[in-house]
Short mmCIF file of C-alpha atoms in Angstrom, two decimals:
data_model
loop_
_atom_site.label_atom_id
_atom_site.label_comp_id
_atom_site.label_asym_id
_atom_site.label_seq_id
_atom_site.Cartn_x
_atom_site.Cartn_y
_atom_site.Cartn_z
CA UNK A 1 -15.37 16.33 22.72
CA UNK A 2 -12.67 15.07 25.45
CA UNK A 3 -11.57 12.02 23.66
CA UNK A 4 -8.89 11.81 26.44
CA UNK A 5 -11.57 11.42 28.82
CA UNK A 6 -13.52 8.94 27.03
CA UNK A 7 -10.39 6.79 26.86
CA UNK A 8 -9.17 6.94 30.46
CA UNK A 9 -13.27 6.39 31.43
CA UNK A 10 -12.87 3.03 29.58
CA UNK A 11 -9.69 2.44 31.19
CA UNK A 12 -8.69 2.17 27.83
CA UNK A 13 -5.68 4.58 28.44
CA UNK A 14 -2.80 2.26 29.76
CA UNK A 15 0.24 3.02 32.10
CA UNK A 16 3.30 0.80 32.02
CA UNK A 17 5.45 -0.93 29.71
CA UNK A 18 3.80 -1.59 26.35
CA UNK A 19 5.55 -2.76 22.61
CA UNK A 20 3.77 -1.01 19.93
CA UNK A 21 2.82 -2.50 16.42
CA UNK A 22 6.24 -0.55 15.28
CA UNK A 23 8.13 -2.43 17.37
CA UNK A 24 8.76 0.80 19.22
CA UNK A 25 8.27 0.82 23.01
CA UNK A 26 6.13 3.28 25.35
CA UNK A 27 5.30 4.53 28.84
CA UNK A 28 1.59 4.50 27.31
CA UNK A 29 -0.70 2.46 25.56
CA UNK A 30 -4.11 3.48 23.99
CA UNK A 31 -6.34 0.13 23.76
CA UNK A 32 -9.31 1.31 21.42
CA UNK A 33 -10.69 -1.83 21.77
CA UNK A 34 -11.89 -0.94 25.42
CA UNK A 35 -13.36 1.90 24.23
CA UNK A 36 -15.41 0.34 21.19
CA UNK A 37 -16.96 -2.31 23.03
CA UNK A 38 -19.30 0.06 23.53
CA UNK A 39 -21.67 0.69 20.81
CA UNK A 40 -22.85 3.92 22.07
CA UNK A 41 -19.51 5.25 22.42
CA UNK A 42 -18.52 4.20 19.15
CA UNK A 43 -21.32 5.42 17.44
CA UNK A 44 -20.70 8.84 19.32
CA UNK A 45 -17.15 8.56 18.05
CA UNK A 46 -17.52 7.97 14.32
CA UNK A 47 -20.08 10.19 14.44
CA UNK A 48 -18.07 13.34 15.43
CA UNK A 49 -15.18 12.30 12.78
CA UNK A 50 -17.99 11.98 10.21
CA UNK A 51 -18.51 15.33 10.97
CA UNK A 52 -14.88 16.88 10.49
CA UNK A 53 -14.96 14.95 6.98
CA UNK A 54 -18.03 15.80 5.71
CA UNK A 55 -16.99 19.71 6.80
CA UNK A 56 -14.13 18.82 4.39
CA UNK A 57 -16.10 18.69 1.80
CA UNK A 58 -13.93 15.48 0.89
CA UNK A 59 -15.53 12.89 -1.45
CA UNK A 60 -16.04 9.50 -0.46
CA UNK A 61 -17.24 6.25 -1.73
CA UNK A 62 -15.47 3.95 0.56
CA UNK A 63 -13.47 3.60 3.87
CA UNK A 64 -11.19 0.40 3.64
CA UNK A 65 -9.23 -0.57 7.55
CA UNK A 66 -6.94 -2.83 8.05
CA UNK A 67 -7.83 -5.50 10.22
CA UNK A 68 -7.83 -6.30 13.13
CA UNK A 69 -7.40 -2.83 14.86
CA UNK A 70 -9.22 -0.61 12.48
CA UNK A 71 -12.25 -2.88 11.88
CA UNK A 72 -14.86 -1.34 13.92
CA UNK A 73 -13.47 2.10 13.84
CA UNK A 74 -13.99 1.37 10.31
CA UNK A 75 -17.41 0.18 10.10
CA UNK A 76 -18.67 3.12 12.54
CA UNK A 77 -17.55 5.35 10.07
CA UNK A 78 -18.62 4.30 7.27
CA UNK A 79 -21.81 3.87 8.49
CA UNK A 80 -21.89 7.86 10.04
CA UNK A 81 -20.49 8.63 6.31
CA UNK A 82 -22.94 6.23 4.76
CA UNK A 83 -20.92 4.67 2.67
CA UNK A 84 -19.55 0.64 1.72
CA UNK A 85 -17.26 -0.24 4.01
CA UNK A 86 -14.24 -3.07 3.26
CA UNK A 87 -11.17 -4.33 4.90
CA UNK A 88 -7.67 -5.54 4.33
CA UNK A 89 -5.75 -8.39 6.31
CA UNK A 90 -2.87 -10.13 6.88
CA UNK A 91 -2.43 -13.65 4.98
CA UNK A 92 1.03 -14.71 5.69
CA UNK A 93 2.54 -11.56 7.05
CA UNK A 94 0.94 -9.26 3.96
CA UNK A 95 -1.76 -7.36 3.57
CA UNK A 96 -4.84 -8.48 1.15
CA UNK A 97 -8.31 -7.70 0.32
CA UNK A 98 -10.35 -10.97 0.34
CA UNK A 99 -13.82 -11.62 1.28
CA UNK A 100 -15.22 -11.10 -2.34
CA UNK A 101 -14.45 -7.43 -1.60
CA UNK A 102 -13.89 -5.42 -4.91
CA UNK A 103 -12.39 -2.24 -5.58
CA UNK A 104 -13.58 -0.05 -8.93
CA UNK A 105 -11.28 2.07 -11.01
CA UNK A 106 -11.05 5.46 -9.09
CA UNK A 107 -13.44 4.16 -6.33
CA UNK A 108 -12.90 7.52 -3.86
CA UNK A 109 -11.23 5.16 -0.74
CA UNK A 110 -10.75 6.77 2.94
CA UNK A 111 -8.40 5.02 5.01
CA UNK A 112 -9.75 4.54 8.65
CA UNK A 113 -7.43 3.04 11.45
CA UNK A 114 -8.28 2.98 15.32
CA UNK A 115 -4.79 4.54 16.17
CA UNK A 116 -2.57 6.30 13.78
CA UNK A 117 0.99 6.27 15.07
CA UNK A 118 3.19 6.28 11.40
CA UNK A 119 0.51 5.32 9.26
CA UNK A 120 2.35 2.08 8.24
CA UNK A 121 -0.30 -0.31 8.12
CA UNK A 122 -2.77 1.83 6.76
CA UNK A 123 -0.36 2.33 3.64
CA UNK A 124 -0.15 -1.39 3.69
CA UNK A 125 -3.61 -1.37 3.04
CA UNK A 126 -3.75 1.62 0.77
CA UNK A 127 -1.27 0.16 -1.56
CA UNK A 128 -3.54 -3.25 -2.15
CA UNK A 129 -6.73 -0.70 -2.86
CA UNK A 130 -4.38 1.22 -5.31
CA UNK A 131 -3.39 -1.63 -6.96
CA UNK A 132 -6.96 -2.71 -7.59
CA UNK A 133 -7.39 0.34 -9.36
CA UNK A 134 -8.53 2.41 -6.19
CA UNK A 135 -7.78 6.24 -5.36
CA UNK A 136 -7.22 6.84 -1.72
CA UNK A 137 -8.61 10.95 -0.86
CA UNK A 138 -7.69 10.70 3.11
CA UNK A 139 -7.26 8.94 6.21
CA UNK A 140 -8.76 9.26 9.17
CA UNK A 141 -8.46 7.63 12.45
CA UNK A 142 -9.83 8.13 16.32
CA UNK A 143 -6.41 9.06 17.91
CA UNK A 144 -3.27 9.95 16.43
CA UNK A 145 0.09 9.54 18.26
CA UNK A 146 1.18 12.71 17.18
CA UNK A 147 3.75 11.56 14.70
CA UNK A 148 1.59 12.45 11.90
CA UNK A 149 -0.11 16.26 11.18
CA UNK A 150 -3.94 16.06 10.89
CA UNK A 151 -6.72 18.41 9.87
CA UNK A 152 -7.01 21.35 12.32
CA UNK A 153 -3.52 20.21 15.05
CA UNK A 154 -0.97 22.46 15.61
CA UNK A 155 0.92 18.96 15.28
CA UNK A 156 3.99 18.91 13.29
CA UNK A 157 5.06 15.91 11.13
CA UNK A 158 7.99 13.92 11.86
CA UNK A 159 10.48 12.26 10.03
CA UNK A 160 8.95 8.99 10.57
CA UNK A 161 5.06 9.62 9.85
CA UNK A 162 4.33 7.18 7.34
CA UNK A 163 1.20 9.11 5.72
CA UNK A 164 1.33 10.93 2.19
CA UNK A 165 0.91 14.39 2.85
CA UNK A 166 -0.82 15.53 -0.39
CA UNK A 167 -3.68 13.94 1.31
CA UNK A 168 -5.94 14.69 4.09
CA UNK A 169 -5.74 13.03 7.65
CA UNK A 170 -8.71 13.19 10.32
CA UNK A 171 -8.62 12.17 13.66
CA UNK A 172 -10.46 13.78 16.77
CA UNK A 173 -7.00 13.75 19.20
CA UNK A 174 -3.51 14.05 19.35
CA UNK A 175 -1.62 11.65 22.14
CA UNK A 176 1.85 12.63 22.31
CA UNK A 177 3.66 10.12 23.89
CA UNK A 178 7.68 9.55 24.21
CA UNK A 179 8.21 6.15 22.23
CA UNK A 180 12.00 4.44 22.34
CA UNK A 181 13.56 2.38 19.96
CA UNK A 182 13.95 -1.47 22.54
CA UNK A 183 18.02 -0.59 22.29
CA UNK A 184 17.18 2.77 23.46
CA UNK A 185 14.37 2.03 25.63
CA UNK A 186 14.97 3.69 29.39
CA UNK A 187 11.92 0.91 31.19
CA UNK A 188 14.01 -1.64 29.84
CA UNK A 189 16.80 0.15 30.96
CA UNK A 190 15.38 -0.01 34.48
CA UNK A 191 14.55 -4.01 33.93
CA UNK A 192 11.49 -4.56 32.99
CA UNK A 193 10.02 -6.19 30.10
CA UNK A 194 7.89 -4.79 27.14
CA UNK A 195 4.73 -6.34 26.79
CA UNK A 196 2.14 -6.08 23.65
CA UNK A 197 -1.48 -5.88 24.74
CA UNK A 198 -2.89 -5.19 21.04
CA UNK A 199 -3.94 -6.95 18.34
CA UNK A 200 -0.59 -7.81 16.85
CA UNK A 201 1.91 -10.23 18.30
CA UNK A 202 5.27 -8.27 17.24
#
C-alpha cells in the first residue's frame, strides 16, 4: 500500500510552515483528517493495520485514542480488529476517560493515534487506562514521523520518541521529516510565521 500516495491524493500532505502538537516546527504537515473524511479510505486504512496486528499475534480487547486526532483512526480500527473501542480527552489541559467509559483490571488496551510523532499524547492517554487498572500491549497509528521504531522499519529510535519500547508499535508508513525547535527554526529564520492547522491550538 502507498500510504504516501493516499495522503498527497487527499491533499492531505501539506507544504509550508506548520507548528506541530510538540510545539516543534516543520517544512511538512500530514492532515489525517483529509484523508479520513473518506469512509472508504479509512476503512481501507484500518483495515491493512488490522492486518499487521493480527499477524502479530498480539492480544487485544480494546483500542483507547486520544481525542481529537486519533478518534476515527481509532474507531476504524477497532472495528477491522473487532473489538470495544474508547477514548481519552482533554478537560482542562489533562487527559481523562469520561463518557461512562470503563476500563477492567488487565483489560488488553492498544493505543491508536492518527500520527505518531513522540508518542506523547498517546502516553497521556495510556497512563489514565493504566491507572484504571488497564494493561496497554501496543500502539499503533497510520503514519509515524519517524521518531519512533515500529514493527517491520528499518527506522531507528531517537532520543525523543516518547513510546515504551518493551511494547509493540504499528503503523503502515514512516514520514521523515526535519522538525526545528521555534528558536532554531530556519522558515522563521527566513520570516515567516508558523501556523497550526491541526486539532490542537498550541
Amino acid at each position: 500500500m502507498d500510504v504516501r500516495k493516499i495522503y498527497m491524493d487527499a491533499d492531505a500532505l501539506l507544504e509550508g510552515h506548520f507548528k506541530l502538537s510538540s510545539g516543534n516546527h516543520s517544512q511538512f504537515y500530514l492532515q489525517s483528517a483529509k484523508v479520513l473524511e473518506d469512509p472508504k479510505t479509512a476503512k481501507l486504512l484500518a483495515d491493512e493495520l488490522a492486518c499487521q496486528i493480527k499477524a502479530s499475534g498480539l492480544e487485544i480487547d480494546t483500542v483507547c485514542a486520544p481525542a481529537l486526532g486519533g478518534l476515527i483512526a481509532g474507531f476504524a480500527l477497532a472495528q477491522a480488529l473487532d473489538v470495544r473501542f474508547i477514548f481519552a480527552e482533554r478537560v482542562e489541559g489533562v487527559m481523562n476517560i469520561r463518557r461512562g467509559f470503563e476500563v477492567s483490571k488487565g483489560e488488553k488496551v492498544l493505543m491508536c493515534e492518527d500520527i505518531i510523532t513522540t508518542g506523547g499524547s498517546a502516553m497521556e492517554a495510556a497512563a489514565v487506562v493504566k491507572s484504571l487498572g488497564g494493561k496497554i500491549v501496543g500502539v499503533a497509528a497510520l503514519a509515524n514521523r519517524g521518531f519512533c521504531k515500529r514493527e517491520n522499519s528499518d527506522v531507528e529510535t531517537k532520543s525523543n520518541c516518547k513510546l515504551p519500547q518493551d511494547i509493540p508499535f504499528f503503523a503502515l508508513a514512516d514520514f521523515t521529516f526535519e522538525m526545528y525547535s521555534p528558536d532554531a527554526c530556519p522558515l522563521c529564520k527566513d520570516g515567516s510565521e508558523a501556523i497550526k492547522p491541526g486539532s490542537r491550538g498550541n
